[in-house]
mmCIF file of C-alpha atoms and ligand atoms in Angstrom:
data_model
loop_
_atom_site.group_PDB
_atom_site.id
_atom_site.type_symbol
_atom_site.label_atom_id
_atom_site.label_comp_id
_atom_site.label_asym_id
_atom_site.label_seq_id
_atom_site.Cartn_x
_atom_site.Cartn_y
_atom_site.Cartn_z
ATOM 1 C CA MET A 1 -6.546 -5.785 5.249
ATOM 2 C CA TYR A 2 -2.937 -4.763 5.650
ATOM 3 C CA THR A 3 -4.499 -2.254 7.987
ATOM 4 C CA GLN A 4 -7.442 -4.395 9.046
ATOM 5 C CA GLY A 5 -9.447 -1.455 10.338
ATOM 6 C CA LEU A 6 -7.304 -1.510 13.459
ATOM 7 C CA ASP A 7 -6.771 2.145 12.970
ATOM 8 C CA GLN A 8 -8.797 3.892 15.572
ATOM 9 C CA ALA A 9 -10.156 7.135 14.317
ATOM 10 C CA GLY A 10 -7.895 9.951 15.385
ATOM 11 C CA LYS A 11 -8.995 12.221 18.182
ATOM 12 C CA SER A 12 -10.943 14.914 16.439
ATOM 13 C CA ASP A 13 -9.866 18.476 16.630
ATOM 14 C CA PRO A 14 -8.016 18.653 19.954
ATOM 15 C CA ALA A 15 -7.730 22.433 19.849
ATOM 16 C CA GLY A 16 -11.379 22.904 18.947
ATOM 17 C CA ALA A 17 -10.301 25.151 16.094
ATOM 18 C CA GLU A 18 -12.248 23.474 13.314
ATOM 19 C CA THR A 19 -15.375 25.331 12.318
ATOM 20 C CA LYS A 20 -18.518 23.714 10.991
ATOM 21 C CA ALA A 21 -18.082 25.683 7.775
ATOM 22 C CA GLN A 22 -14.607 24.185 7.266
ATOM 23 C CA LEU A 23 -15.817 20.667 7.980
ATOM 24 C CA ASP A 24 -18.803 21.062 5.655
ATOM 25 C CA ALA A 25 -16.660 22.463 2.867
ATOM 26 C CA PHE A 26 -14.257 19.554 3.272
ATOM 27 C CA GLN A 27 -17.038 16.969 3.182
ATOM 28 C CA ALA A 28 -18.491 18.660 0.098
ATOM 29 C CA ARG A 29 -15.151 18.281 -1.701
ATOM 30 C CA VAL A 30 -14.993 14.616 -0.731
ATOM 31 C CA ASP A 31 -18.607 14.054 -1.798
ATOM 32 C CA ALA A 32 -17.828 15.660 -5.157
ATOM 33 C CA GLU A 33 -15.032 13.065 -5.578
ATOM 34 C CA GLU A 34 -12.378 15.766 -5.499
ATOM 35 C CA LYS A 35 -9.006 14.486 -4.344
ATOM 36 C CA ILE A 36 -7.557 15.943 -1.171
ATOM 37 C CA GLU A 37 -3.896 16.867 -1.564
ATOM 38 C CA ALA A 38 -1.158 17.088 1.035
ATOM 39 C CA LYS A 39 -1.249 20.797 1.775
ATOM 40 C CA ASP A 40 -5.027 21.175 1.571
ATOM 41 C CA TRP A 41 -7.039 21.888 4.681
ATOM 42 C CA MET A 42 -8.326 18.685 6.250
ATOM 43 C CA PRO A 43 -9.911 17.762 9.577
ATOM 44 C CA GLU A 44 -7.377 16.621 12.166
ATOM 45 C CA ALA A 45 -9.216 13.321 12.550
ATOM 46 C CA TYR A 46 -8.966 12.659 8.798
ATOM 47 C CA ARG A 47 -5.230 13.313 8.914
ATOM 48 C CA ARG A 48 -4.690 11.036 11.892
ATOM 49 C CA THR A 49 -6.836 8.261 10.527
ATOM 50 C CA LEU A 50 -4.832 8.326 7.312
ATOM 51 C CA ILE A 51 -1.468 8.454 9.061
ATOM 52 C CA ARG A 52 -2.431 5.435 11.105
ATOM 53 C CA GLN A 53 -3.857 3.502 8.166
ATOM 54 C CA ILE A 54 -1.076 4.278 5.678
ATOM 55 C CA SER A 55 1.714 3.634 8.167
ATOM 56 C CA GLN A 56 0.151 0.314 9.222
ATOM 57 C CA HIS A 57 -0.084 -0.556 5.572
ATOM 58 C CA ALA A 58 3.593 0.348 5.057
ATOM 59 C CA HIS A 59 4.688 -1.649 8.111
ATOM 60 C CA SER A 60 2.774 -4.657 6.782
ATOM 61 C CA GLU A 61 4.648 -4.523 3.482
ATOM 62 C CA ILE A 62 7.973 -4.354 5.328
ATOM 63 C CA ILE A 63 7.280 -7.115 7.869
ATOM 64 C CA GLY A 64 5.600 -9.062 5.062
ATOM 65 C CA MET A 65 8.985 -9.586 3.440
ATOM 66 C CA GLN A 66 10.037 -11.916 6.246
ATOM 67 C CA PRO A 67 7.826 -14.985 5.732
ATOM 68 C CA GLU A 68 8.789 -15.090 2.059
ATOM 69 C CA GLY A 69 12.380 -14.059 2.645
ATOM 70 C CA ASN A 70 12.590 -17.234 4.695
ATOM 71 C CA TRP A 71 12.522 -19.270 1.447
ATOM 72 C CA LEU A 72 14.815 -17.174 -0.727
ATOM 73 C CA THR A 73 17.828 -19.375 -0.120
ATOM 74 C CA ARG A 74 15.796 -22.564 -0.397
ATOM 75 C CA ALA A 75 13.698 -21.937 -3.498
ATOM 76 C CA PRO A 76 13.564 -25.162 -5.532
ATOM 77 C CA THR A 77 15.054 -23.712 -8.731
ATOM 78 C CA LEU A 78 17.070 -20.702 -9.802
ATOM 79 C CA LYS A 79 14.044 -19.411 -11.728
ATOM 80 C CA ARG A 80 11.828 -19.589 -8.649
ATOM 81 C CA LYS A 81 14.525 -17.913 -6.604
ATOM 82 C CA ALA A 82 14.832 -15.000 -9.044
ATOM 83 C CA ILE A 83 11.034 -14.597 -9.099
ATOM 84 C CA LEU A 84 10.733 -14.673 -5.325
ATOM 85 C CA LEU A 85 13.556 -12.194 -4.960
ATOM 86 C CA ALA A 86 11.784 -9.814 -7.347
ATOM 87 C CA LYS A 87 8.535 -10.211 -5.446
ATOM 88 C CA VAL A 88 10.108 -9.556 -2.073
ATOM 89 C CA GLN A 89 11.866 -6.522 -3.537
ATOM 90 C CA ASP A 90 8.490 -5.258 -4.785
ATOM 91 C CA GLU A 91 7.117 -5.517 -1.248
ATOM 92 C CA ALA A 92 9.992 -3.371 0.005
ATOM 93 C CA GLY A 93 9.068 -0.887 -2.717
ATOM 94 C CA HIS A 94 5.422 -0.930 -1.604
ATOM 95 C CA GLY A 95 6.514 -0.118 1.922
ATOM 96 C CA LEU A 96 8.566 2.800 0.620
ATOM 97 C CA TYR A 97 5.763 4.214 -1.563
ATOM 98 C CA LEU A 98 3.478 4.103 1.438
ATOM 99 C CA TYR A 99 5.897 5.630 3.936
ATOM 100 C CA GLY A 100 6.339 8.422 1.387
ATOM 101 C CA ALA A 101 2.568 8.918 1.148
ATOM 102 C CA ALA A 102 2.232 9.014 4.938
ATOM 103 C CA GLU A 103 5.052 11.554 5.220
ATOM 104 C CA THR A 104 3.030 14.015 3.135
ATOM 105 C CA LEU A 105 0.657 14.184 6.110
ATOM 106 C CA GLY A 106 3.375 15.568 8.344
ATOM 107 C CA ILE A 107 4.779 12.528 10.145
ATOM 108 C CA SER A 108 8.476 11.712 9.752
ATOM 109 C CA ARG A 109 9.793 8.389 8.490
ATOM 110 C CA ASP A 110 11.852 7.998 11.653
ATOM 111 C CA ARG A 111 8.772 8.444 13.821
ATOM 112 C CA MET A 112 6.909 5.725 11.933
ATOM 113 C CA VAL A 113 9.843 3.337 12.079
ATOM 114 C CA ALA A 114 10.260 4.037 15.805
ATOM 115 C CA ASP A 115 6.569 3.271 16.381
ATOM 116 C CA LEU A 116 6.909 -0.035 14.556
ATOM 117 C CA LEU A 117 10.041 -1.045 16.439
ATOM 118 C CA SER A 118 8.589 -0.112 19.825
ATOM 119 C CA GLY A 119 5.491 -2.187 19.104
ATOM 120 C CA LYS A 120 3.224 0.843 19.261
ATOM 121 C CA ALA A 121 2.246 0.546 15.598
ATOM 122 C CA LYS A 122 0.496 -2.544 14.259
ATOM 123 C CA TYR A 123 0.916 -4.517 11.070
ATOM 124 C CA SER A 124 -1.271 -7.119 9.411
ATOM 125 C CA SER A 125 -1.920 -10.282 11.417
ATOM 126 C CA ILE A 126 -1.200 -12.489 8.408
ATOM 127 C CA PHE A 127 2.554 -12.017 8.615
ATOM 128 C CA ASN A 128 2.727 -13.624 12.030
ATOM 129 C CA TYR A 129 2.193 -17.088 10.592
ATOM 130 C CA PRO A 130 5.199 -19.263 9.724
ATOM 131 C CA THR A 131 6.152 -20.439 6.240
ATOM 132 C CA LEU A 132 6.865 -24.096 6.897
ATOM 133 C CA THR A 133 7.126 -25.483 3.365
ATOM 134 C CA TRP A 134 7.723 -24.247 -0.169
ATOM 135 C CA ALA A 135 3.980 -24.604 -0.822
ATOM 136 C CA ASP A 136 3.421 -21.794 1.687
ATOM 137 C CA ILE A 137 5.144 -19.450 -0.756
ATOM 138 C CA GLY A 138 2.577 -20.483 -3.351
ATOM 139 C CA ALA A 139 -0.284 -20.049 -0.889
ATOM 140 C CA ILE A 140 0.933 -16.602 0.151
ATOM 141 C CA GLY A 141 1.172 -15.306 -3.408
ATOM 142 C CA TRP A 142 -2.187 -16.777 -4.335
ATOM 143 C CA LEU A 143 -4.179 -16.020 -1.165
ATOM 144 C CA VAL A 144 -2.403 -13.243 0.717
ATOM 145 C CA ASP A 145 -1.580 -11.148 -2.327
ATOM 146 C CA GLY A 146 -4.993 -12.079 -3.714
ATOM 147 C CA ALA A 147 -6.710 -10.713 -0.616
ATOM 148 C CA ALA A 148 -4.453 -7.667 -0.765
ATOM 149 C CA ILE A 149 -5.522 -6.970 -4.354
ATOM 150 C CA MET A 150 -9.189 -7.237 -3.388
ATOM 151 C CA ASN A 151 -8.637 -4.617 -0.718
ATOM 152 C CA GLN A 152 -6.232 -2.377 -2.574
ATOM 153 C CA ILE A 153 -8.149 -1.888 -5.807
ATOM 154 C CA PRO A 154 -10.837 0.257 -4.135
ATOM 155 C CA LEU A 155 -8.074 2.127 -2.269
ATOM 156 C CA CYS A 156 -6.868 3.394 -5.650
ATOM 157 C CA ARG A 157 -9.950 5.648 -5.479
ATOM 158 C CA CYS A 158 -9.274 6.805 -1.923
ATOM 159 C CA SER A 159 -10.011 10.504 -1.375
ATOM 160 C CA TYR A 160 -6.443 11.262 -0.322
ATOM 161 C CA GLY A 161 -4.391 11.878 -3.477
ATOM 162 C CA PRO A 162 -0.927 10.673 -2.386
ATOM 163 C CA TYR A 163 -2.372 7.441 -0.934
ATOM 164 C CA SER A 164 -4.493 6.736 -3.980
ATOM 165 C CA ARG A 165 -1.526 7.289 -6.316
ATOM 166 C CA ALA A 166 0.666 4.967 -4.252
ATOM 167 C CA MET A 167 -2.071 2.343 -4.441
ATOM 168 C CA VAL A 168 -2.293 2.620 -8.230
ATOM 169 C CA ARG A 169 1.429 1.935 -8.435
ATOM 170 C CA ILE A 170 1.139 -0.996 -6.026
ATOM 171 C CA CYS A 171 -1.858 -2.560 -7.753
ATOM 172 C CA LYS A 172 0.046 -2.645 -11.047
ATOM 173 C CA GLU A 173 2.642 -4.854 -9.375
ATOM 174 C CA GLU A 174 0.392 -7.145 -7.349
ATOM 175 C CA SER A 175 -0.987 -9.159 -10.220
ATOM 176 C CA PHE A 176 2.438 -10.692 -10.836
ATOM 177 C CA HIS A 177 2.606 -11.630 -7.155
ATOM 178 C CA GLN A 178 -0.678 -13.458 -7.202
ATOM 179 C CA ARG A 179 -0.074 -15.238 -10.491
ATOM 180 C CA GLN A 180 3.371 -16.501 -9.514
ATOM 181 C CA GLY A 181 1.836 -17.865 -6.305
ATOM 182 C CA TYR A 182 -0.961 -19.637 -8.119
ATOM 183 C CA GLU A 183 1.522 -21.071 -10.577
ATOM 184 C CA ILE A 184 3.558 -22.540 -7.710
ATOM 185 C CA MET A 185 0.359 -24.176 -6.397
ATOM 186 C CA LEU A 186 -0.529 -25.423 -9.872
ATOM 187 C CA THR A 187 2.894 -26.980 -10.339
ATOM 188 C CA LEU A 188 2.678 -28.744 -6.979
ATOM 189 C CA CYS A 189 -0.862 -29.948 -7.635
ATOM 190 C CA ARG A 190 0.200 -31.466 -10.954
ATOM 191 C CA GLY A 191 3.171 -33.160 -9.266
ATOM 192 C CA THR A 192 3.484 -36.170 -6.977
ATOM 193 C CA ASP A 193 0.951 -37.083 -4.296
ATOM 194 C CA GLU A 194 3.365 -35.751 -1.750
ATOM 195 C CA GLN A 195 3.620 -32.394 -3.510
ATOM 196 C CA LYS A 196 -0.139 -32.127 -3.791
ATOM 197 C CA ALA A 197 -0.498 -32.931 -0.104
ATOM 198 C CA MET A 198 1.974 -30.155 0.625
ATOM 199 C CA ALA A 199 -0.175 -27.712 -1.370
ATOM 200 C CA GLN A 200 -3.303 -28.849 0.482
ATOM 201 C CA ASP A 201 -1.574 -28.401 3.816
ATOM 202 C CA ALA A 202 -0.545 -24.849 2.889
ATOM 203 C CA LEU A 203 -4.123 -24.006 1.896
ATOM 204 C CA ASN A 204 -5.383 -25.497 5.166
ATOM 205 C CA ARG A 205 -3.108 -23.276 7.198
ATOM 206 C CA PHE A 206 -3.447 -20.052 5.172
ATOM 207 C CA TRP A 207 -7.163 -20.060 4.330
ATOM 208 C CA TRP A 208 -8.568 -18.708 7.590
ATOM 209 C CA PRO A 209 -5.766 -16.234 8.307
ATOM 210 C CA SER A 210 -6.269 -14.892 4.764
ATOM 211 C CA LEU A 211 -9.970 -14.304 5.431
ATOM 212 C CA MET A 212 -9.034 -12.489 8.631
ATOM 213 C CA MET A 213 -6.927 -10.073 6.607
ATOM 214 C CA PHE A 214 -10.070 -8.122 5.745
ATOM 215 C CA GLY A 215 -10.472 -7.190 9.395
ATOM 216 C CA PRO A 216 -13.303 -7.732 11.849
ATOM 217 C CA SER A 217 -16.879 -8.022 10.767
ATOM 218 C CA ASP A 218 -18.524 -4.699 9.992
ATOM 219 C CA ALA A 219 -20.685 -4.951 13.068
ATOM 220 C CA ALA A 220 -17.507 -4.978 15.174
ATOM 221 C CA SER A 221 -15.537 -2.293 13.397
ATOM 222 C CA LYS A 222 -16.493 1.042 14.825
ATOM 223 C CA HIS A 223 -14.640 3.323 12.512
ATOM 224 C CA SER A 224 -15.823 1.959 9.201
ATOM 225 C CA ALA A 225 -18.670 4.431 8.853
ATOM 226 C CA GLN A 226 -16.475 7.525 9.198
ATOM 227 C CA SER A 227 -13.876 6.121 6.792
ATOM 228 C CA MET A 228 -16.659 5.412 4.302
ATOM 229 C CA ALA A 229 -18.004 8.964 4.620
ATOM 230 C CA TRP A 230 -14.525 10.307 3.998
ATOM 231 C CA LYS A 231 -14.154 7.940 1.043
ATOM 232 C CA ILE A 232 -10.977 6.483 2.468
ATOM 233 C CA LYS A 233 -12.813 3.206 2.341
ATOM 234 C CA ARG A 234 -15.274 2.210 -0.375
ATOM 235 C CA PHE A 235 -16.487 -1.229 0.674
ATOM 236 C CA SER A 236 -17.059 -2.829 4.038
ATOM 237 C CA ASN A 237 -14.740 -5.530 5.386
ATOM 238 C CA ASP A 238 -17.420 -8.191 4.957
ATOM 239 C CA GLU A 239 -18.209 -7.170 1.388
ATOM 240 C CA LEU A 240 -14.563 -7.460 0.381
ATOM 241 C CA ARG A 241 -14.143 -10.762 2.206
ATOM 242 C CA GLN A 242 -17.179 -12.179 0.416
ATOM 243 C CA LYS A 243 -15.836 -11.069 -2.960
ATOM 244 C CA PHE A 244 -12.529 -12.741 -2.171
ATOM 245 C CA ILE A 245 -14.196 -16.012 -1.207
ATOM 246 C CA ASP A 246 -16.381 -15.949 -4.307
ATOM 247 C CA VAL A 247 -13.444 -15.626 -6.678
ATOM 248 C CA THR A 248 -11.020 -17.859 -4.782
ATOM 249 C CA VAL A 249 -13.079 -21.005 -4.195
ATOM 250 C CA PRO A 250 -13.309 -21.826 -7.932
ATOM 251 C CA GLN A 251 -9.535 -21.319 -8.183
ATOM 252 C CA ALA A 252 -9.044 -23.879 -5.399
ATOM 253 C CA GLU A 253 -11.374 -26.269 -7.192
ATOM 254 C CA TYR A 254 -9.326 -25.942 -10.364
ATOM 255 C CA LEU A 255 -6.253 -26.934 -8.378
ATOM 256 C CA GLY A 256 -8.170 -29.943 -7.061
ATOM 257 C CA LEU A 257 -7.734 -28.700 -3.498
ATOM 258 C CA LYS A 258 -10.331 -28.616 -0.763
ATOM 259 C CA VAL A 259 -11.035 -25.355 1.035
ATOM 260 C CA PRO A 260 -10.900 -26.206 4.763
ATOM 261 C CA ASP A 261 -14.472 -25.247 5.608
ATOM 262 C CA ASP A 262 -17.145 -27.929 5.967
ATOM 263 C CA LYS A 263 -19.948 -25.420 5.765
ATOM 264 C CA LEU A 264 -18.749 -23.865 2.529
ATOM 265 C CA ARG A 265 -21.479 -24.054 -0.095
ATOM 266 C CA PHE A 266 -22.600 -22.014 -3.058
ATOM 267 C CA ASP A 267 -25.952 -20.329 -2.615
ATOM 268 C CA GLU A 268 -27.661 -20.294 -6.008
ATOM 269 C CA GLU A 269 -30.054 -17.599 -4.914
ATOM 270 C CA THR A 270 -27.558 -15.011 -3.701
ATOM 271 C CA GLY A 271 -24.799 -16.060 -6.080
ATOM 272 C CA HIS A 272 -22.369 -16.116 -3.159
ATOM 273 C CA TYR A 273 -20.590 -18.763 -1.114
ATOM 274 C CA GLU A 274 -21.727 -19.300 2.429
ATOM 275 C CA HIS A 275 -18.996 -20.053 4.923
ATOM 276 C CA SER A 276 -18.448 -20.941 8.578
ATOM 277 C CA ASP A 277 -17.931 -18.295 11.204
ATOM 278 C CA ILE A 278 -14.436 -16.928 11.545
ATOM 279 C CA ASP A 279 -12.559 -17.544 14.785
ATOM 280 C CA TRP A 280 -12.103 -13.908 15.759
ATOM 281 C CA GLN A 281 -10.484 -14.865 19.022
ATOM 282 C CA GLU A 282 -7.520 -16.171 17.047
ATOM 283 C CA PHE A 283 -7.400 -12.890 15.135
ATOM 284 C CA PHE A 284 -7.418 -10.740 18.261
ATOM 285 C CA ASP A 285 -4.788 -12.951 19.884
ATOM 286 C CA VAL A 286 -2.455 -12.532 16.911
ATOM 287 C CA ILE A 287 -3.023 -8.778 16.816
ATOM 288 C CA ALA A 288 -2.317 -8.599 20.549
ATOM 289 C CA GLY A 289 1.116 -10.078 19.884
ATOM 290 C CA ASN A 290 0.461 -13.743 20.603
ATOM 291 C CA GLY A 291 0.561 -15.208 17.106
ATOM 292 C CA PRO A 292 3.030 -17.946 16.244
ATOM 293 C CA CYS A 293 5.712 -15.562 14.917
ATOM 294 C CA ASN A 294 5.079 -12.082 16.360
ATOM 295 C CA GLU A 295 8.166 -12.107 18.537
ATOM 296 C CA GLN A 296 10.390 -13.497 15.834
ATOM 297 C CA ARG A 297 9.195 -10.929 13.277
ATOM 298 C CA MET A 298 9.773 -7.997 15.590
ATOM 299 C CA ALA A 299 13.136 -9.270 16.798
ATOM 300 C CA LYS A 300 14.315 -9.664 13.224
ATOM 301 C CA ARG A 301 13.126 -6.187 12.227
ATOM 302 C CA ARG A 302 14.832 -4.600 15.236
ATOM 303 C CA LYS A 303 18.053 -6.446 14.522
ATOM 304 C CA ALA A 304 17.985 -5.392 10.856
ATOM 305 C CA HIS A 305 17.459 -1.804 11.956
ATOM 306 C CA ASP A 306 20.334 -1.928 14.448
ATOM 307 C CA ASP A 307 22.647 -3.782 12.078
ATOM 308 C CA GLY A 308 22.030 -1.116 9.444
ATOM 309 C CA ALA A 309 22.827 1.809 11.732
ATOM 310 C CA TRP A 310 26.487 2.021 10.688
ATOM 311 C CA VAL A 311 25.475 2.164 7.021
ATOM 312 C CA ARG A 312 23.148 5.091 7.634
ATOM 313 C CA GLU A 313 25.833 6.873 9.627
ATOM 314 C CA ALA A 314 28.556 6.190 7.083
ATOM 315 C CA ALA A 315 26.403 7.492 4.241
ATOM 316 C CA ARG A 316 25.783 10.712 6.137
ATOM 317 C CA ALA A 317 29.464 11.121 6.938
ATOM 318 C CA HIS A 318 30.375 10.535 3.304
ATOM 319 C CA ALA A 319 27.801 13.072 2.121
ATOM 320 C CA ALA A 320 29.062 15.637 4.639
ATOM 321 C CA LYS A 321 32.668 15.099 3.577
ATOM 322 C CA ARG A 322 31.838 15.498 -0.097
ATOM 323 C CA ALA A 323 29.742 18.600 0.544
ATOM 324 C CA LYS A 324 32.656 20.110 2.431
ATOM 325 C CA ALA A 325 35.120 19.283 -0.351
ATOM 326 C CA ALA A 326 32.803 20.860 -2.928
ATOM 327 C CA ALA A 327 32.360 24.041 -0.879
ATOM 328 C CA MET B 1 12.780 15.679 10.048
ATOM 329 C CA SER B 2 14.818 14.295 12.892
ATOM 330 C CA LYS B 3 18.517 14.966 13.174
ATOM 331 C CA ASP B 4 19.607 11.572 11.880
ATOM 332 C CA GLU B 5 17.081 11.198 9.123
ATOM 333 C CA TRP B 6 18.368 11.350 5.577
ATOM 334 C CA PRO B 7 16.853 14.248 3.629
ATOM 335 C CA LEU B 8 13.721 13.729 1.568
ATOM 336 C CA TYR B 9 13.862 14.020 -2.228
ATOM 337 C CA GLU B 10 10.989 14.260 -4.680
ATOM 338 C CA VAL B 11 11.293 11.975 -7.697
ATOM 339 C CA PHE B 12 10.246 12.856 -11.255
ATOM 340 C CA ILE B 13 10.331 10.314 -14.053
ATOM 341 C CA ARG B 14 10.222 10.639 -17.830
ATOM 342 C CA SER B 15 8.523 7.424 -18.902
ATOM 343 C CA LYS B 16 9.740 7.702 -22.503
ATOM 344 C CA SER B 17 11.402 10.340 -24.603
ATOM 345 C CA GLY B 18 8.914 12.840 -25.927
ATOM 346 C CA LEU B 19 7.031 13.001 -22.632
ATOM 347 C CA SER B 20 7.581 15.352 -19.702
ATOM 348 C CA HIS B 21 8.939 14.238 -16.366
ATOM 349 C CA ARG B 22 6.146 13.451 -13.956
ATOM 350 C CA HIS B 23 6.127 13.287 -10.178
ATOM 351 C CA ALA B 24 6.388 9.661 -9.015
ATOM 352 C CA GLY B 25 6.857 9.928 -5.257
ATOM 353 C CA SER B 26 9.711 10.509 -2.859
ATOM 354 C CA VAL B 27 12.776 8.809 -1.406
ATOM 355 C CA HIS B 28 15.184 9.481 1.415
ATOM 356 C CA ALA B 29 18.892 9.610 0.630
ATOM 357 C CA ALA B 30 22.095 10.891 2.203
ATOM 358 C CA ASP B 31 23.111 12.767 -0.950
ATOM 359 C CA ASP B 32 22.100 13.495 -4.532
ATOM 360 C CA ASP B 33 23.802 10.444 -6.060
ATOM 361 C CA MET B 34 22.168 8.114 -3.615
ATOM 362 C CA ALA B 35 18.828 9.814 -4.217
ATOM 363 C CA LEU B 36 19.113 8.952 -7.912
ATOM 364 C CA THR B 37 19.947 5.289 -7.353
ATOM 365 C CA ASN B 38 17.298 4.953 -4.635
ATOM 366 C CA ALA B 39 14.751 6.520 -6.963
ATOM 367 C CA ARG B 40 15.755 4.084 -9.710
ATOM 368 C CA ASP B 41 15.402 1.072 -7.401
ATOM 369 C CA THR B 42 12.138 2.272 -5.917
ATOM 370 C CA TYR B 43 10.290 3.637 -8.943
ATOM 371 C CA THR B 44 11.688 2.009 -12.088
ATOM 372 C CA ARG B 45 11.946 -1.724 -11.405
ATOM 373 C CA ARG B 46 9.988 -2.428 -14.590
ATOM 374 C CA ASN B 47 11.521 0.031 -17.037
ATOM 375 C CA GLU B 48 9.055 2.756 -16.100
ATOM 376 C CA GLY B 49 11.526 5.451 -17.062
ATOM 377 C CA VAL B 50 14.304 6.664 -19.358
ATOM 378 C CA SER B 51 15.248 9.643 -17.203
ATOM 379 C CA ILE B 52 14.939 10.563 -13.534
ATOM 380 C CA TRP B 53 15.078 13.931 -11.801
ATOM 381 C CA VAL B 54 15.448 14.141 -8.053
ATOM 382 C CA VAL B 55 15.234 17.356 -6.087
ATOM 383 C CA ARG B 56 15.378 17.929 -2.372
ATOM 384 C CA SER B 57 11.834 18.420 -1.113
ATOM 385 C CA ASP B 58 12.834 21.417 0.971
ATOM 386 C CA ARG B 59 14.050 23.171 -2.188
ATOM 387 C CA ILE B 60 10.647 23.105 -3.876
ATOM 388 C CA VAL B 61 8.711 26.353 -3.831
ATOM 389 C CA ALA B 62 4.980 25.777 -4.012
ATOM 390 C CA SER B 63 1.847 27.885 -4.201
ATOM 391 C CA ASP B 64 -0.323 27.861 -1.107
ATOM 392 C CA PRO B 65 -3.543 25.808 -1.458
ATOM 393 C CA ALA B 66 -5.321 28.114 0.978
ATOM 394 C CA GLU B 67 -4.631 30.953 -1.464
ATOM 395 C CA THR B 68 -5.562 29.042 -4.604
ATOM 396 C CA ALA B 69 -8.587 31.157 -5.487
ATOM 397 C CA ALA B 70 -6.837 34.493 -5.046
ATOM 398 C CA PHE B 71 -3.625 33.289 -6.662
ATOM 399 C CA PHE B 72 -5.251 32.114 -9.889
ATOM 400 C CA GLU B 73 -7.967 34.747 -9.926
ATOM 401 C CA PRO B 74 -6.164 37.097 -12.394
ATOM 402 C CA ALA B 75 -6.638 34.524 -15.182
ATOM 403 C CA GLU B 76 -10.269 33.934 -14.454
ATOM 404 C CA ASP B 77 -11.911 36.954 -16.117
ATOM 405 C CA LYS B 78 -9.720 36.994 -19.218
ATOM 406 C CA ILE B 79 -11.947 34.853 -21.366
ATOM 407 C CA TYR B 80 -10.649 36.690 -24.462
ATOM 408 C CA ARG B 81 -7.539 34.535 -24.118
ATOM 409 C CA HIS B 82 -9.531 31.599 -25.461
ATOM 410 C CA PRO B 83 -10.233 31.166 -29.187
ATOM 411 C CA THR B 84 -13.930 30.487 -28.581
ATOM 412 C CA PHE B 85 -14.331 34.100 -27.398
ATOM 413 C CA TYR B 86 -14.278 35.305 -30.995
ATOM 414 C CA GLU B 87 -17.277 35.066 -33.301
ATOM 415 C CA ILE B 88 -16.218 34.160 -36.833
ATOM 416 C CA PRO B 89 -18.822 33.595 -39.605
ATOM 417 C CA ASP B 90 -19.215 29.957 -40.720
ATOM 418 C CA GLU B 91 -18.286 30.881 -44.291
ATOM 419 C CA VAL B 92 -14.768 31.724 -43.252
ATOM 420 C CA ASP B 93 -12.583 28.627 -43.348
ATOM 421 C CA ASN B 94 -9.261 27.683 -41.888
ATOM 422 C CA LEU B 95 -9.507 29.965 -38.900
HETATM 423 FE FE1 FE2 C 401 2.620 -5.453 -1.467
HETATM 424 FE FE1 FE2 C 402 2.365 -8.309 -3.067
#
């Protein structure tokens, strides 16, 4: 998903100070569905896995503002512009909730931002695709936020309290994102042939990258089992992807659009859609930095960070001056 | 916290009058005023609150989770603090 299981499990217990009794007691709490809170004892590997996952998630929300931000000044109506602005602002909020949750684990905000800007930290592959037409804004809300919801709902039950609470807050806001996207698609599909073709083109380009959002197949993701045992993760990548396909295909049919997969067919016996294999090479290429927009996204984020430096400094100077005057 | 990082504030929101403030999350801000407006923009975009408290995280004094058992132990054996400790005959009403 926004983290895509790219988070390698943290090195466990570098100092060798964790006893079996501590680890067993921790696992027993997790198994009993107790929430783990910030200051509670936790295995080092659990802490690091969470820091990596939550910060990747936060970075994805922040970088994810760019593809949509691209259309803010070109939205077709004032209403659409106001809606898109609110959505993009929500994504900024999601990033902030998540940075806050990660900070409870003992990493500073500056450290996380520095890791994003240096390219050390990853963000979701999906945001490295361009938004070429207005229909892409519809496709993103419908598919990208739709896939995000599928992934984030189980995260509301994550064993780590601050993360699960941030996810509850986020999930409340996502439904608006998905519905506004679908409504854009619906409007285009009920419009002229040209508009409908634009919607189809957006679906063609965003379908496969959206499926990749769930991360590599379970067979290929090494750290799934540990995350499941720790109840950070509740469903496998493939399970969530299948659920997403099952609910989304009928929505595409309602729009009168064709999902770009010749092998897609409903299996009456299993009750699920069968689909073609995913091109994982494309996924790994994008993650490695070679997607269509990786460079552009990072350059823009770095520039925004640098351009904002004087604001951060000025605010500090102002606060210091006022504190002095009050003293 | 690095030298240049704005301080961290914890945010508490009263969702409507009659209810207590409840922890919502945290924000960074250069000063108290900015912490309030940042908290508003981050946590109440949909009228989730009628009142916000912000307090610098480093000013919060908290009990130690490692000491939870010992810290709360004094209350544990005082079951006579609960009404169900007392046996009252069924015939007696309004008690
Ligand atoms: Fe989001
Ligand atoms: Fe969203």
